[in-house]
XYZ file of C-alpha atoms in Angstrom:
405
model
C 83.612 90.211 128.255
C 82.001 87.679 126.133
C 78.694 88.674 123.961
C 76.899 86.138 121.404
C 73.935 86.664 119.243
C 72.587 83.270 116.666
C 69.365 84.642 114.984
C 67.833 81.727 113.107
C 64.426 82.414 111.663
C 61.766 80.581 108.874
C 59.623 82.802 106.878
C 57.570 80.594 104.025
C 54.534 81.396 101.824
C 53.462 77.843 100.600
C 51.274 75.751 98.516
C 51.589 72.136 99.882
C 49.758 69.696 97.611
C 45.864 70.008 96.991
C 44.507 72.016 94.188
C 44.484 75.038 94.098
C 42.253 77.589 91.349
C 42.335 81.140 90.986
C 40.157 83.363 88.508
C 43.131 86.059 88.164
C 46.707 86.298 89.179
C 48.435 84.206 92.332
C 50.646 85.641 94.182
C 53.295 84.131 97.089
C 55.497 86.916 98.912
C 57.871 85.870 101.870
C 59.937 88.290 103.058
C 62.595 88.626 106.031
C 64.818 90.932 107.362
C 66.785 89.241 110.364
C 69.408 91.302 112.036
C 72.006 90.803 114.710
C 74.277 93.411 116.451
C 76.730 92.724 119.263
C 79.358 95.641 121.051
C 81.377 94.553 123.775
C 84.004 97.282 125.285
C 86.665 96.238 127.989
C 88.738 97.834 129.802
C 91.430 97.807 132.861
C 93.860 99.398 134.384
C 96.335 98.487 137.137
C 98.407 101.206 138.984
C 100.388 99.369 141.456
C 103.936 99.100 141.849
C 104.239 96.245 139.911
C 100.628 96.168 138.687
C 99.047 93.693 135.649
C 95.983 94.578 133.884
C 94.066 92.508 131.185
C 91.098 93.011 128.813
C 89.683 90.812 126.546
C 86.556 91.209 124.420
C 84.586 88.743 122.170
C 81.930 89.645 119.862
C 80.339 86.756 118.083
C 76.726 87.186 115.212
C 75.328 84.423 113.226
C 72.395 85.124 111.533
C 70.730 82.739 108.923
C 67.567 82.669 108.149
C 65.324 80.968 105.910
C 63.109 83.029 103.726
C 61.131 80.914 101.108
C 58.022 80.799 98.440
C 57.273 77.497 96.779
C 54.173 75.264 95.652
C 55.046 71.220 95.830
C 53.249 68.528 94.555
C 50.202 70.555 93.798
C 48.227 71.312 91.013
C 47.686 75.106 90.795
C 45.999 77.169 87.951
C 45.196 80.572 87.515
C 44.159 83.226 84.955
C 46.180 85.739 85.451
C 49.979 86.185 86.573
C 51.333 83.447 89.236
C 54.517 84.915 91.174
C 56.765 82.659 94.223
C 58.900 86.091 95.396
C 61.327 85.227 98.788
C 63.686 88.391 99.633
C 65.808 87.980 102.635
C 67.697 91.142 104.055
C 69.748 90.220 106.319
C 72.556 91.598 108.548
C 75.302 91.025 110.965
C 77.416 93.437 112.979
C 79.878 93.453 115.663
C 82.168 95.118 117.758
C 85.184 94.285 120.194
C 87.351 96.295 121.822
C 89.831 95.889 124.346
C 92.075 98.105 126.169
C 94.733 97.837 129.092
C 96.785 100.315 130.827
C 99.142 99.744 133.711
C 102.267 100.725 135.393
C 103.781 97.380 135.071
C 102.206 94.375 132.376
C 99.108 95.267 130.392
C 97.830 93.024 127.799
C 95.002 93.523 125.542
C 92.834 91.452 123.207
C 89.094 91.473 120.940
C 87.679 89.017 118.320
C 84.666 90.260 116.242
C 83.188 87.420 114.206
C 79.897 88.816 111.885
C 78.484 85.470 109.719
C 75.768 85.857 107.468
C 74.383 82.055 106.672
C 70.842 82.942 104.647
C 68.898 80.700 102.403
C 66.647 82.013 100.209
C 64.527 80.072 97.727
C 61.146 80.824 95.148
C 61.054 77.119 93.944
C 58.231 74.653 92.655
C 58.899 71.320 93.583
C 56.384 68.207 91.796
C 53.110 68.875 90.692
C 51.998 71.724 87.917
C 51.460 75.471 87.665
C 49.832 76.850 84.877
C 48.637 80.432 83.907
C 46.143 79.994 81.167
C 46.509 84.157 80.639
C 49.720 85.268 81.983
C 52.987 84.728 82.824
C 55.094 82.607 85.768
C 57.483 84.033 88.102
C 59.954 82.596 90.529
C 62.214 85.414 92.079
C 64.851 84.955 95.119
C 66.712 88.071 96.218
C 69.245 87.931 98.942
C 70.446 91.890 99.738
C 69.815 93.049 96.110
C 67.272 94.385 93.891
C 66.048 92.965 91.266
C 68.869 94.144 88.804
C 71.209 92.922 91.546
C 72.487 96.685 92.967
C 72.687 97.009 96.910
C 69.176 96.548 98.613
C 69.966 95.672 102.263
C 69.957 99.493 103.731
C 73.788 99.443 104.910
C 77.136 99.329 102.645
C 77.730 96.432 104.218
C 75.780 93.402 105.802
C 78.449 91.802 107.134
C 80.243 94.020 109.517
C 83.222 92.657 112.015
C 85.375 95.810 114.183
C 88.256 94.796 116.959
C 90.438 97.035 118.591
C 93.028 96.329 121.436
C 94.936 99.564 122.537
C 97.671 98.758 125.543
C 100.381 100.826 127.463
C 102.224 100.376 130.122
C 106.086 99.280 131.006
C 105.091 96.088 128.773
C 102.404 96.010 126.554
C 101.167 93.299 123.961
C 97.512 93.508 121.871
C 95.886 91.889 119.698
C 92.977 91.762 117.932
C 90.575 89.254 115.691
C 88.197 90.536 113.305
C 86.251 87.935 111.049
C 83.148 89.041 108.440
C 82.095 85.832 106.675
C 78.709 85.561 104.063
C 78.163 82.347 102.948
C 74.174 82.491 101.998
C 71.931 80.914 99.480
C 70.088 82.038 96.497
C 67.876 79.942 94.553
C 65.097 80.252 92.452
C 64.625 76.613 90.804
C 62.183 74.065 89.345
C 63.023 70.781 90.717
C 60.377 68.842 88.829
C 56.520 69.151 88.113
C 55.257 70.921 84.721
C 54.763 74.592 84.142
C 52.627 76.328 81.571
C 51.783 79.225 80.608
C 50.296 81.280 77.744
C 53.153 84.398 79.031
C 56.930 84.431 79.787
C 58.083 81.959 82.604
C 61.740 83.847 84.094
C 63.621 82.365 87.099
C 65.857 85.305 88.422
C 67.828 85.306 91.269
C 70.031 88.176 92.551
C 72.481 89.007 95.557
C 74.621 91.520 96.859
C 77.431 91.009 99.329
C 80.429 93.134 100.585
C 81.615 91.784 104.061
C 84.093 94.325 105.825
C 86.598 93.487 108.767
C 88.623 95.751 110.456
C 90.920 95.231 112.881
C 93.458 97.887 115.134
C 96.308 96.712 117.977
C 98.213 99.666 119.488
C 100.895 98.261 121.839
C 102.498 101.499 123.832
C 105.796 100.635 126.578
C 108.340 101.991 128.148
C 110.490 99.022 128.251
C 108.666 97.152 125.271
C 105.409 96.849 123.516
C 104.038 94.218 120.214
C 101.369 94.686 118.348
C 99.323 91.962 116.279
C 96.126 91.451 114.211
C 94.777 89.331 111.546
C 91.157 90.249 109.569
C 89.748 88.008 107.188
C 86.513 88.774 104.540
C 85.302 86.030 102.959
C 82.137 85.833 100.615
C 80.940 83.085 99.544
C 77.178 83.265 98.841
C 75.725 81.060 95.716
C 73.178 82.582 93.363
C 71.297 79.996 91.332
C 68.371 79.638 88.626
C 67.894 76.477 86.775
C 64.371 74.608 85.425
C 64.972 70.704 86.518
C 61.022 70.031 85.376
C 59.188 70.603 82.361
C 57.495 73.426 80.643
C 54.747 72.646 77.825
C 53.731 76.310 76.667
C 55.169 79.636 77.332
C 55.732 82.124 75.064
C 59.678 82.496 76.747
C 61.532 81.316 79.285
C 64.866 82.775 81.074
C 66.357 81.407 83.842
C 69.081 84.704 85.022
C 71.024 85.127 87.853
C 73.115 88.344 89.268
C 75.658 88.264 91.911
C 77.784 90.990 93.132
C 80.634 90.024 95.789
C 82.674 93.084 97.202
C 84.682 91.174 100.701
C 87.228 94.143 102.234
C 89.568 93.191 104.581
C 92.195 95.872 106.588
C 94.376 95.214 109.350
C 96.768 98.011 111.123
C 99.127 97.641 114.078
C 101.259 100.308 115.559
C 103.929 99.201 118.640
C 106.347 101.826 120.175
C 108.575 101.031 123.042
C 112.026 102.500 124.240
C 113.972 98.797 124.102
C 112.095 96.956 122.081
C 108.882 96.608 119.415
C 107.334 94.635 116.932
C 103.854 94.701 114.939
C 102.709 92.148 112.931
C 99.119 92.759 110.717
C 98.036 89.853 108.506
C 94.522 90.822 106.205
C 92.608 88.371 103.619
C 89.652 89.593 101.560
C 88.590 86.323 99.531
C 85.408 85.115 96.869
C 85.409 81.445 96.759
C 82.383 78.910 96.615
C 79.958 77.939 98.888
C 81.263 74.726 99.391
C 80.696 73.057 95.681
C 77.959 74.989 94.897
C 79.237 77.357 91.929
C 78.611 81.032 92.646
C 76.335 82.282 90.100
C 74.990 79.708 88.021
C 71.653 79.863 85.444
C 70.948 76.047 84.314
C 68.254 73.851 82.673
C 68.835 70.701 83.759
C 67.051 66.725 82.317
C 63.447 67.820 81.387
C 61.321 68.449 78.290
C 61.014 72.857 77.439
C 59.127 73.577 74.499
C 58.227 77.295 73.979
C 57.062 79.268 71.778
C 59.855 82.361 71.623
C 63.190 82.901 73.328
C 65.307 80.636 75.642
C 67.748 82.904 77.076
C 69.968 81.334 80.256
C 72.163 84.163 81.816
C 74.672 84.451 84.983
C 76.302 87.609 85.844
C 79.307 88.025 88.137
C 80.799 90.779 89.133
C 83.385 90.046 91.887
C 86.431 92.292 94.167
C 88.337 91.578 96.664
C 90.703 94.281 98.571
C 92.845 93.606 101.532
C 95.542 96.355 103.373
C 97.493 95.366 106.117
C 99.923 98.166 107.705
C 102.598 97.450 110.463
C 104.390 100.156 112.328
C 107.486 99.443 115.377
C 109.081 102.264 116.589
C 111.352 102.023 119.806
C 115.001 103.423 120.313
C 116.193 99.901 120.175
C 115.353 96.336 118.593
C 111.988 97.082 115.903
C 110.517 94.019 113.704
C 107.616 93.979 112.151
C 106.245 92.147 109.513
C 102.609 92.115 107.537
C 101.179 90.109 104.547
C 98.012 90.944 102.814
C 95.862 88.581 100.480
C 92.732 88.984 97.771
C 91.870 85.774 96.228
C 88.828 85.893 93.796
C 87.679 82.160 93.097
C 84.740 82.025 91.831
C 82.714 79.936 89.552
C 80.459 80.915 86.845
C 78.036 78.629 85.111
C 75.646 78.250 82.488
C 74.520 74.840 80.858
C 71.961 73.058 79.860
C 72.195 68.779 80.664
C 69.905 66.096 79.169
C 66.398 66.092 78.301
C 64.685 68.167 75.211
C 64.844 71.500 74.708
C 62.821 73.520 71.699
C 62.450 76.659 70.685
C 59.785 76.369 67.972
C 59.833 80.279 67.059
C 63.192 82.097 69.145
C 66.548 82.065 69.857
C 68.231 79.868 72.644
C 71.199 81.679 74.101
C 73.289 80.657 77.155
C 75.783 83.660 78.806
C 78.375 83.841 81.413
C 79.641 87.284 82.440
C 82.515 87.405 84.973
C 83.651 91.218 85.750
C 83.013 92.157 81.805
C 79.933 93.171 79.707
C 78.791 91.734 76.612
C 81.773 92.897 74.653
C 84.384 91.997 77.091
C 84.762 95.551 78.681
C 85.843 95.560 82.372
C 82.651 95.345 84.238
C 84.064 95.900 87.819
C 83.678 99.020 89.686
C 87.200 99.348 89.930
C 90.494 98.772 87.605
C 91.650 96.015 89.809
C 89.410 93.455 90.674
C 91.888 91.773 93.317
C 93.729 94.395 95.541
C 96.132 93.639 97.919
C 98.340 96.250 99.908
C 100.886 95.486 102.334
C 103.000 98.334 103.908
C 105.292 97.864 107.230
C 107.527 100.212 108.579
C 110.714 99.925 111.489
C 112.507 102.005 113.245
C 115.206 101.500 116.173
C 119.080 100.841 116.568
C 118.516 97.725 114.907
C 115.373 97.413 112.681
C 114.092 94.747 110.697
C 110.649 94.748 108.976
C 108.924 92.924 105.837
C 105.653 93.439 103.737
C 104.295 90.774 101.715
C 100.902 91.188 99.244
């Protein structure tokens, strides 16, 4: 049984060229919340004398939208406030499970793959924006509130369950379980000039936690085998950076938050009277998005003059967990063997490259926080940011097992 769900959406609110004049505040809102969910259950059974049965379940979501709010090559102006705002919430769930039971052969298998691909963007590309009596806003949120806690209405977007259960004189499962997040947060000036008699801020903020889960139970009289393998990976970039100009504001900051939380477990149980072996493999990982870093707050070749504070910020806060548990048990030959791995590799960045930058009455301050405050304090939710477990366990006349974080 074979189920696949690709959700790929647009959702803009857009100034393109022209001129545009308002007499009080502008605002630009796109917001998304794409969703894909996909269950498949098999099952078989086989009672003949010298009966096979088979199951095999695949559960496969993609979902990646594009959510953005951006003026290019226009000339805008306005009185009051102007605010680009794109939020994107976004999820992706699946389950597989397959089960076989026979009086002879059964075999067993499910793969649940949950991908998250979002792009998100509150940008201003050529052109010029100017407030004459407010303030400037770009703001892209991917999953996360503005202070970057959990806005996407589950623990966890990214969702990926298999389960293969088997029994029978011989019985073999295996399952597959992948939950992968590999969006895009941006909120960026790639050229143009902005002015504005209030603060101009950039923020951009995400929240991610992908889970996988897998379970193979392998149950025969003569000989059963168990084995699963669960990867999380997140690898969403969160971005702010000013790449154009800025004549007047009274501040600018360019933030962005990022919170990564991928949680991968794997279990496999085999019992048979002659023979059994279970093998569980789990890998909860943050790397990049490709070479994109993953939180990053930049102001890249053009002129900034203000009038107060420059204050560039990113803000990382980053776990990884991964358990994988192996169990044989037969009256005769048991192996089993498990490994478990939590990589963070991240990048954090905050710079400023070429052109002019003044500050003709404020402080310019540039900060990169990975898993610590201000002072250096652990900032993590938990003691160990990178948590593996690996347990296995044998038992039979002859029994051989090994664990490996």
């Amino acid at each position: 049984s074979v189920q696949e769900v690709f959700v790929t959406t647009a959702t803009t609110a857009r100034i393109d060229g022209g001129s545009v004049g308002v007499g009080g505040a502008l605002t630009l809102n796109a917001t998304d919340t794409s969703s894909g969910t996909a269950t498949v259950n098999s099952w078989s059974a086989s009672l003949g004398l010298v009966g096979f049965a088979a199951a095999g379940a695949v559960a496969t979501v993609r979902v990646a939208p594009a959510t953005s709010a951006s003026s290019s090559n226009a000339t805008v102006t306005a009185t009051g406030n102007v605010a680009l705002t794109a939020i994107e919430k976004a999820k992706a769930i699946v389950a597989a499970n397959g089960d076989a039971y026979g009086t002879g052969i059964a075999a067993a298998g499910a793969t649940g793959h949950a991908t998250l691909a979002p792009a998100v963007s509150a940008f201003v590309s050529g052109g010029s924006v100017t407030s004459s009596g407010g303030g400037i806003a770009l703001k892209a949120r991917y999953n996360a509130s503005d202070a970057g806690a959990n806005d996407a209405g589950v623990a966890n977007s990214a969702d990926a369950v298999a389960g293969a259960s088997t029994g029978a004189l011989v019985a073999a499962s295996g399952a597959t379980a992948v939950a992968t997040d590999r969006g895009t947060v941006d909120a960026y000036v790639a050229g143009g000039t902005l002015s504005a008699s209030g603060a101009i801020t950039l923020l951009s903020t995400s929240f991610s936690a992908p889970k996988a889960r897998t379970d193979g139970d392998g149950f025969g009289l003569l000989g059963a085998g168990g084995a699963v393998d669960t990867t999380a990976t997140a690898a969403v970039s969160t971005a702010s950076h000013m790449d154009g100009n800025v004549t007047s504001a009274a501040s600018l900051s360019a933030t962005s938050i990022a919170t990564l939380r991928p949680d991968a477990k794997s279990t496999a149980l085999a019992a048979g009277i002659f023979v059994a072996g279970a093998a569980a493999d789990s890998t909860a990982e943050v790397v990049t998005n490709g070479a994109l870093p993953t939180a990053r707050a930049s102001l890249g070749s053009g002129t900034i003059s203000v009038g107060g504070a420059i204050t560039l910020a990113s803000t990382l806060t980053a776990t990884a967990k991964a358990e994988s548990k192996g169990i044989a048990v037969t009256l005769g030959v048991g192996a089993g063997g498990t490994h478990a791995t939590a990589r963070l590799a991240p990048v954090v960045a905050t710079y400023i490259t070429g052109g002019s930058v003044t500050s003709t009455g404020g402080a310019i301050s540039l900060t990169s926080l990975y898993n610590a405050t201000a002072l250096g304090a652990n900032a993590a939710p938990v003691a160990n940011s990178a948590d593996a477990h690996a347990t296995n366990a044998s038992g039979g006349l002859l029994g051989v097992s090994g664990a490996s974080p």
